PDB file of C-alpha atoms in Angstrom:
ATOM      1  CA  UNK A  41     113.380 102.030 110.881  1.00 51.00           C
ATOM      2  CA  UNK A  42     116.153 100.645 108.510  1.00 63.00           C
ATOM      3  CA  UNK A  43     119.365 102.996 107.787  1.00 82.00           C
ATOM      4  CA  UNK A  44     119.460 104.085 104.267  1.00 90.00           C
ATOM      5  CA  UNK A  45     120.331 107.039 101.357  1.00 95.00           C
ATOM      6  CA  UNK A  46     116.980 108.802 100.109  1.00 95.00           C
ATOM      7  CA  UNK A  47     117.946 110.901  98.268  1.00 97.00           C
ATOM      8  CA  UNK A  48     121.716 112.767  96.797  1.00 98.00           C
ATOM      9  CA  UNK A  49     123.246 114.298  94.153  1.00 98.00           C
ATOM     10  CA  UNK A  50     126.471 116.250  93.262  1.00 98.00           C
ATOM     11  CA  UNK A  51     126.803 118.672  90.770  1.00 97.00           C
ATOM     12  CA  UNK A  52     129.474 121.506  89.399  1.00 96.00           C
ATOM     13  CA  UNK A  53     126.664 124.074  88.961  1.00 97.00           C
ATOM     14  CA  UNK A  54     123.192 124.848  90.005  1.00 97.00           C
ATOM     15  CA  UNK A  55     120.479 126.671  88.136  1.00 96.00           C
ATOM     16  CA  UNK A  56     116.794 127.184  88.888  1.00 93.00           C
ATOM     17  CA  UNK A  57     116.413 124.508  85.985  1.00 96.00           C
ATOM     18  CA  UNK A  58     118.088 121.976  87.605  1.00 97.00           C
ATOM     19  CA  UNK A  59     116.846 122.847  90.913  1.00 97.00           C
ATOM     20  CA  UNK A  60     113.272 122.198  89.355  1.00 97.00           C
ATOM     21  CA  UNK A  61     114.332 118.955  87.669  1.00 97.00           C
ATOM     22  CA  UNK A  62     116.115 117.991  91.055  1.00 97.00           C
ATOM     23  CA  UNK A  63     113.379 118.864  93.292  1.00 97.00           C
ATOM     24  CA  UNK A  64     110.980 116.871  90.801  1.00 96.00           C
ATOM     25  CA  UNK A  65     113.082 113.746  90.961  1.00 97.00           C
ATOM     26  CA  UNK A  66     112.733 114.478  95.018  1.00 96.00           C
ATOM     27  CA  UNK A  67     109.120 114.930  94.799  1.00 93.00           C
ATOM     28  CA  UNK A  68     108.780 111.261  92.992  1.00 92.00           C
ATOM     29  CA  UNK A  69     111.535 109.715  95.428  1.00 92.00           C
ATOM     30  CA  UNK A  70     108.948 111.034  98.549  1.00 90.00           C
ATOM     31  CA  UNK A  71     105.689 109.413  97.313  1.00 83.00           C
ATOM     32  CA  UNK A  72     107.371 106.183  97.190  1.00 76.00           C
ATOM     33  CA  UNK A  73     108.024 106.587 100.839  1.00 74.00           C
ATOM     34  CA  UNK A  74     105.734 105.708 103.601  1.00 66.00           C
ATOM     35  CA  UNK A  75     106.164 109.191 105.019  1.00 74.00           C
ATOM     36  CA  UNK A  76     103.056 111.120 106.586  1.00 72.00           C
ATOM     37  CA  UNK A  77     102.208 114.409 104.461  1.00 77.00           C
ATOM     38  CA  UNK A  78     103.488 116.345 107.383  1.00 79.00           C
ATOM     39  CA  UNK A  79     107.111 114.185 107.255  1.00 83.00           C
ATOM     40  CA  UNK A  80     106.759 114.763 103.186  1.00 87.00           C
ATOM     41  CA  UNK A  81     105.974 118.394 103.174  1.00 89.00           C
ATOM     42  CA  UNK A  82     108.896 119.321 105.641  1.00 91.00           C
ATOM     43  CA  UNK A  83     111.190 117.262 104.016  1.00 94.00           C
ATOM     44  CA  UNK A  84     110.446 119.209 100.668  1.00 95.00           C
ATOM     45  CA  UNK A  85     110.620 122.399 101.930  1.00 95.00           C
ATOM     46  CA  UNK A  86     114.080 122.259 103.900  1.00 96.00           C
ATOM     47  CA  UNK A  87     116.024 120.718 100.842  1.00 97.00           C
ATOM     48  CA  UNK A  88     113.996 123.229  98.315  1.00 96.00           C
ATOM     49  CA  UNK A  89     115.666 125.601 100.692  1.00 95.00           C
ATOM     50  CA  UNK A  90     119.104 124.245 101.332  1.00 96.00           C
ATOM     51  CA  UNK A  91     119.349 123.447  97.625  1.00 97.00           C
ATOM     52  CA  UNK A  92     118.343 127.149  96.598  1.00 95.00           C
ATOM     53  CA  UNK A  93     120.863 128.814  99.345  1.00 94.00           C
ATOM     54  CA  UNK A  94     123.400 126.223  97.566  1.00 95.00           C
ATOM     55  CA  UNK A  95     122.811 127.873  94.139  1.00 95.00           C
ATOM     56  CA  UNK A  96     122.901 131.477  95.480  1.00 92.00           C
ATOM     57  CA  UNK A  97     125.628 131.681  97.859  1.00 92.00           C
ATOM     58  CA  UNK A  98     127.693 128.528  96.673  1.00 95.00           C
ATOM     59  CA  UNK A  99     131.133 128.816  94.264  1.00 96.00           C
ATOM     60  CA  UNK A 100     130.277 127.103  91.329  1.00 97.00           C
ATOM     61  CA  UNK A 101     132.562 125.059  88.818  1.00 96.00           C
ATOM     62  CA  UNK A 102     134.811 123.949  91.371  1.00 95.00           C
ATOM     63  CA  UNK A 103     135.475 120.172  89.797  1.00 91.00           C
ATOM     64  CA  UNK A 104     137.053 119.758  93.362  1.00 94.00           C
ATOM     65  CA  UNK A 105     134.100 121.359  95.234  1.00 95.00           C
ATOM     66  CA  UNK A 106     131.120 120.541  94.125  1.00 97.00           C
ATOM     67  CA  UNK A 107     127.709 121.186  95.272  1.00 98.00           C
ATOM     68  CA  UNK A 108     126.966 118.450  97.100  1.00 98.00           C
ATOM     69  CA  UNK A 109     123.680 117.234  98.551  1.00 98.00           C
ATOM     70  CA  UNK A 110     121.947 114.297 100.573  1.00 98.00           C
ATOM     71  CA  UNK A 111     119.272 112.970 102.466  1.00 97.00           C
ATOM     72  CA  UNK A 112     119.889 109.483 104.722  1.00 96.00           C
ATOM     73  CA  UNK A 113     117.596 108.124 106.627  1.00 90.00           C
ATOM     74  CA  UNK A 114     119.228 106.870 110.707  1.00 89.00           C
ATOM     75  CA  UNK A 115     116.252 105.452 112.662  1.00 78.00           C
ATOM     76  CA  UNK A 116     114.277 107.620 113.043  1.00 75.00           C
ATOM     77  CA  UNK A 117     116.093 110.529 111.851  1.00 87.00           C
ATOM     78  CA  UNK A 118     116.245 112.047 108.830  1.00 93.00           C
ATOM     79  CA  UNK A 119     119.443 113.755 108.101  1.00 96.00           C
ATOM     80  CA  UNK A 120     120.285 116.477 105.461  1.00 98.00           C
ATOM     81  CA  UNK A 121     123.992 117.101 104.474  1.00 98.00           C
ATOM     82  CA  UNK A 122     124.945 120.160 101.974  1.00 97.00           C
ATOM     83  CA  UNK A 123     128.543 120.545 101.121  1.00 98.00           C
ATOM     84  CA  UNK A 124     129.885 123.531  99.148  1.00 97.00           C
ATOM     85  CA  UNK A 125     132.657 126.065  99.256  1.00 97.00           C
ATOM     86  CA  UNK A 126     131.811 129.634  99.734  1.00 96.00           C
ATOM     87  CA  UNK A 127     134.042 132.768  99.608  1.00 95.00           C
ATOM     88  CA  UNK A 128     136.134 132.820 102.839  1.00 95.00           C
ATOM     89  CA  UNK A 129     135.328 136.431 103.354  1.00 94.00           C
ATOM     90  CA  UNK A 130     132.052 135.674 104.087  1.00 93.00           C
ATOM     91  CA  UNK A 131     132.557 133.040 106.804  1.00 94.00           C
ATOM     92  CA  UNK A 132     132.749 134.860 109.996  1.00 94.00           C
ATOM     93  CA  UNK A 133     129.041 136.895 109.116  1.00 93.00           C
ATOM     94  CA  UNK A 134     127.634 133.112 107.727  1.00 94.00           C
ATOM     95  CA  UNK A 135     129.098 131.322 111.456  1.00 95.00           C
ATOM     96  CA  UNK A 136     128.006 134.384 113.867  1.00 94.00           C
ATOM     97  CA  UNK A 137     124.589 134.292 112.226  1.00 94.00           C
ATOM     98  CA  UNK A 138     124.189 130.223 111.934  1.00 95.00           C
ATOM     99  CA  UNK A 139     125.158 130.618 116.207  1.00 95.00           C
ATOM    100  CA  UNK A 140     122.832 133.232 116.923  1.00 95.00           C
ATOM    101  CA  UNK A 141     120.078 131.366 115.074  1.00 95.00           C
ATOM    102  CA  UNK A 142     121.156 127.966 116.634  1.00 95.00           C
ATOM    103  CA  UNK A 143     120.625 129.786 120.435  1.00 95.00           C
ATOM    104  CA  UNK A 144     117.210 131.292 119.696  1.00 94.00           C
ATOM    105  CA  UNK A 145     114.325 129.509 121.208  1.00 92.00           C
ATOM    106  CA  UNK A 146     111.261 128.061 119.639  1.00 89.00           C
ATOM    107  CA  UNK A 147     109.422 131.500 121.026  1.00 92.00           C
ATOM    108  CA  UNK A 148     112.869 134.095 119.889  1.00 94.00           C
ATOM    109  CA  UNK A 149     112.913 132.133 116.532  1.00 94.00           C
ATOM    110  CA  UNK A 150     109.710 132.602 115.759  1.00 92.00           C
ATOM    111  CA  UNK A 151     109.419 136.620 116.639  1.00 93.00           C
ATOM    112  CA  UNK A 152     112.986 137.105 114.266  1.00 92.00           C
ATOM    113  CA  UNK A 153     111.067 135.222 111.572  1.00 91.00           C
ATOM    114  CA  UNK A 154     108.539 137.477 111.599  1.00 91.00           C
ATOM    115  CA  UNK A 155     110.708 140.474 112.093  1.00 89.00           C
ATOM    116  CA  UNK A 156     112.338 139.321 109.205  1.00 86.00           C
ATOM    117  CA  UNK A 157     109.667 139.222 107.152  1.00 84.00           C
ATOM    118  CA  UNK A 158     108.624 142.847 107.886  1.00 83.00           C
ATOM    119  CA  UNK A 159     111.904 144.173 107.518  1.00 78.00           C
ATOM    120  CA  UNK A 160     112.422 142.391 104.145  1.00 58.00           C
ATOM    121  CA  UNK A 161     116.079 143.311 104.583  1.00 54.00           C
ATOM    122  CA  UNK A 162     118.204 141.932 101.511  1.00 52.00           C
ATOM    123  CA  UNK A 163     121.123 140.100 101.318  1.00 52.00           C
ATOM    124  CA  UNK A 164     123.959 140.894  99.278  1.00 49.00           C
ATOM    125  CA  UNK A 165     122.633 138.565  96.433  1.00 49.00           C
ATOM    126  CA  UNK A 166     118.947 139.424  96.712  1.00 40.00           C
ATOM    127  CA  UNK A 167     117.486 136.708  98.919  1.00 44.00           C
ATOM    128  CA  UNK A 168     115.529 137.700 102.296  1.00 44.00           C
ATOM    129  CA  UNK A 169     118.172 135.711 104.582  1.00 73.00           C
ATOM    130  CA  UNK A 170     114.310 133.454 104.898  1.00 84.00           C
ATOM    131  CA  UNK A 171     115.861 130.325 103.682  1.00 89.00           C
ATOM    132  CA  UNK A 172     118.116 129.270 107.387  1.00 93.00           C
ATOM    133  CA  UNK A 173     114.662 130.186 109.352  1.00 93.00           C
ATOM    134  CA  UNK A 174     112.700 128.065 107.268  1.00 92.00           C
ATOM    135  CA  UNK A 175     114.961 125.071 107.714  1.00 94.00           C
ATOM    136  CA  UNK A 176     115.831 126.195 111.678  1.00 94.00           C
ATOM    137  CA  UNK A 177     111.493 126.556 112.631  1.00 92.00           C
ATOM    138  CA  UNK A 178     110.875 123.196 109.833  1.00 90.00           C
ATOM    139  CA  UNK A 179     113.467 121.229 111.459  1.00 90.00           C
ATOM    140  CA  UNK A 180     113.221 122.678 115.236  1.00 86.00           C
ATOM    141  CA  UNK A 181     116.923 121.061 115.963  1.00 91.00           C
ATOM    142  CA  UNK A 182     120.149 122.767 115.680  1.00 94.00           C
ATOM    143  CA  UNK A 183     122.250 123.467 112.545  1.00 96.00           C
ATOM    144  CA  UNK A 184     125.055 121.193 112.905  1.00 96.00           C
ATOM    145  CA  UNK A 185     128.118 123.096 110.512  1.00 97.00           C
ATOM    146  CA  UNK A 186     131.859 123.246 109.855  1.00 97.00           C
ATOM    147  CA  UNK A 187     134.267 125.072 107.430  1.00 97.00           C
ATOM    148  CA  UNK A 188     137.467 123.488 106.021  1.00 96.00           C
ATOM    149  CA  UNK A 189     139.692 125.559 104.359  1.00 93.00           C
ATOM    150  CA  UNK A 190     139.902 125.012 100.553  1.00 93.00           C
ATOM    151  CA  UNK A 191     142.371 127.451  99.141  1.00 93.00           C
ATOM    152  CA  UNK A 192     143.107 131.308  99.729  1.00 89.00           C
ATOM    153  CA  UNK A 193     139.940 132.584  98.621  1.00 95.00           C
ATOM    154  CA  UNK A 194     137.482 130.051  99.321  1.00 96.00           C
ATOM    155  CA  UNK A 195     136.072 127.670 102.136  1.00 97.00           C
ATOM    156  CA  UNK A 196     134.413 124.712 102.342  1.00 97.00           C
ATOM    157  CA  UNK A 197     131.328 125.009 104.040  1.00 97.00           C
ATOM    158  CA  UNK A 198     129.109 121.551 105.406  1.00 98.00           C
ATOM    159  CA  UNK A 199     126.127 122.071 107.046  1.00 97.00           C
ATOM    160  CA  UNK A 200     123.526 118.916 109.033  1.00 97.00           C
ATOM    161  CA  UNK A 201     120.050 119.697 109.742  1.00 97.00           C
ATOM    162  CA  UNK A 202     118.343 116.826 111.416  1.00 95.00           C
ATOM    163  CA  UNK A 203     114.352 116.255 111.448  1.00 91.00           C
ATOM    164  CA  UNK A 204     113.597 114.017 114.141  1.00 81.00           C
ATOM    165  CA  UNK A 205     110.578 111.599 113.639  1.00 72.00           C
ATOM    166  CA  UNK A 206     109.871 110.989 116.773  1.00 64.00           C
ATOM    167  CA  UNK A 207     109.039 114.752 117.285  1.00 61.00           C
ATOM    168  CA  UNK A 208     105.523 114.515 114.913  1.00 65.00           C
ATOM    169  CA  UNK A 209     102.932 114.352 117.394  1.00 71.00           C
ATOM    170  CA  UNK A 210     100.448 114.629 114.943  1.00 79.00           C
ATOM    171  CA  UNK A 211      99.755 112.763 111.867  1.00 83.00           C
ATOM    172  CA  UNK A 212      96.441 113.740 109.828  1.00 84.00           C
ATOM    173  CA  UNK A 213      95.464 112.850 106.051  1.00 87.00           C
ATOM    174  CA  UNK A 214      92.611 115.197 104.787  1.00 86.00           C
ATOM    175  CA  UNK A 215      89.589 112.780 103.310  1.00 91.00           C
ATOM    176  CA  UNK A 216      88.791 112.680  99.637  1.00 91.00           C
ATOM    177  CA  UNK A 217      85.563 111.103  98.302  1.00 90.00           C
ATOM    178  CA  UNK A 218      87.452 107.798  98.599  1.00 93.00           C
ATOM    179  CA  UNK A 219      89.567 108.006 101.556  1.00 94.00           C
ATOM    180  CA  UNK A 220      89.019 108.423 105.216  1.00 95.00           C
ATOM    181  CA  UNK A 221      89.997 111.457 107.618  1.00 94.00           C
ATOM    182  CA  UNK A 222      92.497 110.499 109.728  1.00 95.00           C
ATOM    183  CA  UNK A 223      94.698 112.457 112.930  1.00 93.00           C
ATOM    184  CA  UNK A 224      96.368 111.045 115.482  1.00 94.00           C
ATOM    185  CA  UNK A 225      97.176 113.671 117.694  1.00 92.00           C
ATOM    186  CA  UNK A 226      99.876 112.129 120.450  1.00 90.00           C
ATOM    187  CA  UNK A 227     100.281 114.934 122.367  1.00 86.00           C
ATOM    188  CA  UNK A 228      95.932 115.527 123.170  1.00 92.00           C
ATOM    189  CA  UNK A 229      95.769 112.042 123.229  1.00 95.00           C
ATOM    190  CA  UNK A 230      93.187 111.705 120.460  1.00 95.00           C
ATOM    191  CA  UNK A 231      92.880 109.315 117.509  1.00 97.00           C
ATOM    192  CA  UNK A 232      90.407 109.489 114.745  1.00 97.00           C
ATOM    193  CA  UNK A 233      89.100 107.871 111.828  1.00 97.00           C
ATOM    194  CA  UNK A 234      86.007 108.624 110.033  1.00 97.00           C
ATOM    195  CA  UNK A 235      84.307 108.913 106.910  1.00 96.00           C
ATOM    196  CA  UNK A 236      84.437 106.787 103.963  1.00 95.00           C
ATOM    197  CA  UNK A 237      87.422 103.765 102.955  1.00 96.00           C
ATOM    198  CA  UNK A 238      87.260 102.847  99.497  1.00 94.00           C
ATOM    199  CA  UNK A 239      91.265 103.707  98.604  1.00 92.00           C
ATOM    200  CA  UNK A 240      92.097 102.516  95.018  1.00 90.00           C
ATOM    201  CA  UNK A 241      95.043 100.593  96.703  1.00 92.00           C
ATOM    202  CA  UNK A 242      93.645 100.323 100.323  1.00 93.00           C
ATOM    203  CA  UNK A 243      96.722  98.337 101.211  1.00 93.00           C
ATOM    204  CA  UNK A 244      99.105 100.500 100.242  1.00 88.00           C
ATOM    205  CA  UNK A 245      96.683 103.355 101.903  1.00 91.00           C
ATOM    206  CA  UNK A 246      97.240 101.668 105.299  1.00 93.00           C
ATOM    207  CA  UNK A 247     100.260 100.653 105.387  1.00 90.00           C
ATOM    208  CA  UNK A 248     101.841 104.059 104.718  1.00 85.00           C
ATOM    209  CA  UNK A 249      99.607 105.135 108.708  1.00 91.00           C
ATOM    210  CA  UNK A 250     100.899 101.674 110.604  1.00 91.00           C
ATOM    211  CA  UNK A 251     104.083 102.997 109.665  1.00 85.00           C
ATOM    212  CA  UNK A 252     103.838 106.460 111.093  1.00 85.00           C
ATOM    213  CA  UNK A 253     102.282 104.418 114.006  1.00 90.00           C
ATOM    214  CA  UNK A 254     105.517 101.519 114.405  1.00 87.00           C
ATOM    215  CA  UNK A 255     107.805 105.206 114.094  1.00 79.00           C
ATOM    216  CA  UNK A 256     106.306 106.347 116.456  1.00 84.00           C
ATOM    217  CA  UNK A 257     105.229 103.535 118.837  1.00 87.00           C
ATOM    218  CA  UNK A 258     107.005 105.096 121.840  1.00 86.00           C
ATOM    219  CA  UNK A 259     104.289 108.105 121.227  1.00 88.00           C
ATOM    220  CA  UNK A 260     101.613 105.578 122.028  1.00 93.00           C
ATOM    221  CA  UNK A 261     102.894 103.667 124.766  1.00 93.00           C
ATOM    222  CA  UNK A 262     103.585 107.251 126.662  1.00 91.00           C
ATOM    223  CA  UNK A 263      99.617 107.970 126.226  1.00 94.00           C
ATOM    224  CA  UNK A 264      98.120 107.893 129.629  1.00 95.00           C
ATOM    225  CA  UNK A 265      94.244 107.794 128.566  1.00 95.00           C
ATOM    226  CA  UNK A 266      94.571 107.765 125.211  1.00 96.00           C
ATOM    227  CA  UNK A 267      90.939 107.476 123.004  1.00 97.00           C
ATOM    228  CA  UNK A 268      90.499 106.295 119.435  1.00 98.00           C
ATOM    229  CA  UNK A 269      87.420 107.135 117.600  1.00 97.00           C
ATOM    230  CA  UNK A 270      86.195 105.738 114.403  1.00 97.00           C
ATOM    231  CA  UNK A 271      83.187 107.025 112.683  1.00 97.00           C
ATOM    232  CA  UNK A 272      83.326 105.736 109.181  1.00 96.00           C
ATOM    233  CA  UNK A 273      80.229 105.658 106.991  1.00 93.00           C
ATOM    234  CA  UNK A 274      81.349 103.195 104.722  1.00 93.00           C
ATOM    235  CA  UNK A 275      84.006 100.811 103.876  1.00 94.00           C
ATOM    236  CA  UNK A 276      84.623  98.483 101.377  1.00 95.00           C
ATOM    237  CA  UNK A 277      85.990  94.710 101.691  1.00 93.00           C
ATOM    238  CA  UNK A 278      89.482  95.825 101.248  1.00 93.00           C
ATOM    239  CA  UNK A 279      89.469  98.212 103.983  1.00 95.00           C
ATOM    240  CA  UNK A 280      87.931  96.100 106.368  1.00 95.00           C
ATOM    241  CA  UNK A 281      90.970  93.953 106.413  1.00 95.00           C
ATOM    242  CA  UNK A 282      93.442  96.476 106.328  1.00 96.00           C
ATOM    243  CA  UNK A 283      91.140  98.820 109.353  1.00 97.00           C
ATOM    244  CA  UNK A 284      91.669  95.919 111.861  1.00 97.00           C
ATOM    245  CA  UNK A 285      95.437  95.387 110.635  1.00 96.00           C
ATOM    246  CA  UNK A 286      95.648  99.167 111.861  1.00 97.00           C
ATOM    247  CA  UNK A 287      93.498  98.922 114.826  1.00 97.00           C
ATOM    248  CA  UNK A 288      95.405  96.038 115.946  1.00 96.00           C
ATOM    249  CA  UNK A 289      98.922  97.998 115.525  1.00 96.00           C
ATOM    250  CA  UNK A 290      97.079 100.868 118.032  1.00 97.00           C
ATOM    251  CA  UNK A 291      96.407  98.321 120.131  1.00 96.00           C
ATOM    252  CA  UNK A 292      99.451  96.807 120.201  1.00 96.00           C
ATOM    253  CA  UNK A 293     101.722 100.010 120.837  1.00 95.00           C
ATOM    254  CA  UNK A 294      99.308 101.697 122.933  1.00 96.00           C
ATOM    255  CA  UNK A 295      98.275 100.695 126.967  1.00 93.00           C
ATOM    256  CA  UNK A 296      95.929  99.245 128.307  1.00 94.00           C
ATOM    257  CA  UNK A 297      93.889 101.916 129.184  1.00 95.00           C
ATOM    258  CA  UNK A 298      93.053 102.965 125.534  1.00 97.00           C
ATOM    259  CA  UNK A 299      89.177 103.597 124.650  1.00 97.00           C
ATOM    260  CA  UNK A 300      88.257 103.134 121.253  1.00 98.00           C
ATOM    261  CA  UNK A 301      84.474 104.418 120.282  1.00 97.00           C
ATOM    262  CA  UNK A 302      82.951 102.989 117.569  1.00 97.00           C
ATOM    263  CA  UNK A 303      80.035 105.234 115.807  1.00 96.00           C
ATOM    264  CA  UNK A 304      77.363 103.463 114.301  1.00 94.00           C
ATOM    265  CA  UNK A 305      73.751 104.901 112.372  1.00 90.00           C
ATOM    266  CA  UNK A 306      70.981 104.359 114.972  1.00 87.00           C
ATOM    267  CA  UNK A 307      68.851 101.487 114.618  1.00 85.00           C
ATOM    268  CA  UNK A 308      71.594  99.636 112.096  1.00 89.00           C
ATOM    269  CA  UNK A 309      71.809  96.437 113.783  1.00 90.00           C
ATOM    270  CA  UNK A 310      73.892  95.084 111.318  1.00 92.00           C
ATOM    271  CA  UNK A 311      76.499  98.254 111.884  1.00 91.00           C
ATOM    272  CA  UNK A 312      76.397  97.211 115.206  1.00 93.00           C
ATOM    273  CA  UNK A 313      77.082  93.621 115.288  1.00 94.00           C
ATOM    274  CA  UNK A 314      80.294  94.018 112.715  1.00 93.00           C
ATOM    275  CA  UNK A 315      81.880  96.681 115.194  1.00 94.00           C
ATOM    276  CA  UNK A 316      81.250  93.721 117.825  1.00 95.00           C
ATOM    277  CA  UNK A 317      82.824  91.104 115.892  1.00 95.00           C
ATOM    278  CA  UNK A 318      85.711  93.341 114.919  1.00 96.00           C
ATOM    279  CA  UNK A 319      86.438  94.196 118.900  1.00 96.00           C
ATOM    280  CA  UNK A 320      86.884  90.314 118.832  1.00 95.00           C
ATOM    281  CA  UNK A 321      89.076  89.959 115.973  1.00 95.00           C
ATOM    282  CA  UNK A 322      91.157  92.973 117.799  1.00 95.00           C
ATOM    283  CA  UNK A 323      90.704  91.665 121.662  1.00 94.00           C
ATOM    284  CA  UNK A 324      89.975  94.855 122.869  1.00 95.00           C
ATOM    285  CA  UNK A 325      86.161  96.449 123.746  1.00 94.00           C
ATOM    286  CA  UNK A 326      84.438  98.804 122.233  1.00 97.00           C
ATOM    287  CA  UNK A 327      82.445 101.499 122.963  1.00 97.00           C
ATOM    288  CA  UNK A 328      79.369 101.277 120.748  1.00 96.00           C
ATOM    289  CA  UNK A 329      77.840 105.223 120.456  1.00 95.00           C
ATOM    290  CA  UNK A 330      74.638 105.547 118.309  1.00 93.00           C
ATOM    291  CA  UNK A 331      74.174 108.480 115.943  1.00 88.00           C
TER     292      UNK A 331
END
């Protein structure tokens, strides 16, 4: 995956008005991204969170510290960067908490999240202390932090939160009355498609999963007996073309021991012999399973 700036901006103040406009412009920048809904959703959520901590506990109109914010994209890492300064008295209880969070495991984060939650202890400016679990459990990496000194009074405080790619083992799009189911679950080893393909833009559709699938293609190749199933009921001309473009990429990325099961109505010979002349198009066999 190409290197590039998704998403910044850097402003003197926040409010919750321009946190809605800014998370709106966000929101627009994502769905022209070939992200999965899983990659989308947890990108949303840890800069909705990082952006709101920003307003609360950042020093605003600072026209030398402003409240900065980005999202690049490194491989096959995405990488969030906040910048703003904060009172210095508060450092020490912001960098002993950001290290014991940082040393909890997947298991210890998750039982102080919830303890958290029950508690609903409240921070000196009203928030639930939620926001650095969110982004710590969303993320499942490190924080990455630093303080520079600004003046007397205040501190510069940076903080990195990476969101690896290569970690989503599982990719799924819920079906509509025009799209297909589809999961890919790495880890199981189990890949499905079914239902019906008639996208209003079926290329654009299917190019957005062969891109989760060429992000991921070390995923496949580490599949030992990996098995794709399709089971689709219908698909129109468009899909067809763009269902073997994405079979092929499976193909391509996974080994050679991958299974793929086609599902066909019993007694449609027709069904039948297209699933046959696809497995040619594709070079690889089929299973053929009747209904």
């Amino acid at each position: 995956m190409e290197s590039y700036l998704l998403f910044s901006f850097s402003k003197e103040t926040l409010n919750y008005t321009v946190i809605n406009s800014i998370l709106h412009d966000l929101d627009v920048v994502l769905n022209n991204e070939m992200f999965s809904p899983i990659i989308k959703r947890n990108i949303y959520m840890i800069s909705s969170e990082c952006i709101e901590n920003m307003c609360k506990y950042g020093i605003h109109n600072l026209p030398d510290a402003p409240l900065q914010f980005s999202i690049e994209i490194v491989k096959s890492t995405i990488i969030f960067r906040s910048s703003n300064a904060i009172e210095t008295k508060h450092k020490l209880k912001l960098e002993t908490y950001l290290r014991f969070v940082n040393k909890l495991s997947e298991r210890d984060l998750k039982k102080h999240y919830i303890s958290v939650i029950n508690t609903q202890k409240k921070t000196e400016k009203g928030g639930a202390g939620l926001g650095i679990l969110i982004m710590k459990r969303k993320s499942n990496t490190p924080f990455e932090f630093s303080f520079e000194d600004f003046s007397k009074k205040n501190t510069i405080f940076t903080n990195i939160i990476t969101l690896s790619l290569e970690k989503m083992k599982v990719y799924r799009i819920q079906s509509t009355k025009h799209t297909p189911f589809i999961q890919f679950d790495l880890k199981q080893e189990k890949l499905e498609i079914s239902g019906q393909s008639r996208p209003e833009d079926a290329d654009v559709f299917y190019a957005i999963v062969c891109k989760w699938i060429e992000n991921h293609k070390k995923g496949f190749t580490n599949m030992q007996n990996p098995i794709l199933r399709v089971d689709l009921e219908y698909y129109n001309s468009s899909s067809l073309k763009n269902i073997v473009r994405l079979i092929k990429t499976i193909v391509e990325y996974s080994s050679d021991t991958l299974t793929i099961e086609w599902l066909y109505e019993n007694d449609d010979d027709l069904a039948q012999e297209e699933a046959l002349e696809i497995a040619e198009v594709v070079k690889k066999q089929f299973v053929l399973i009747e209904k």
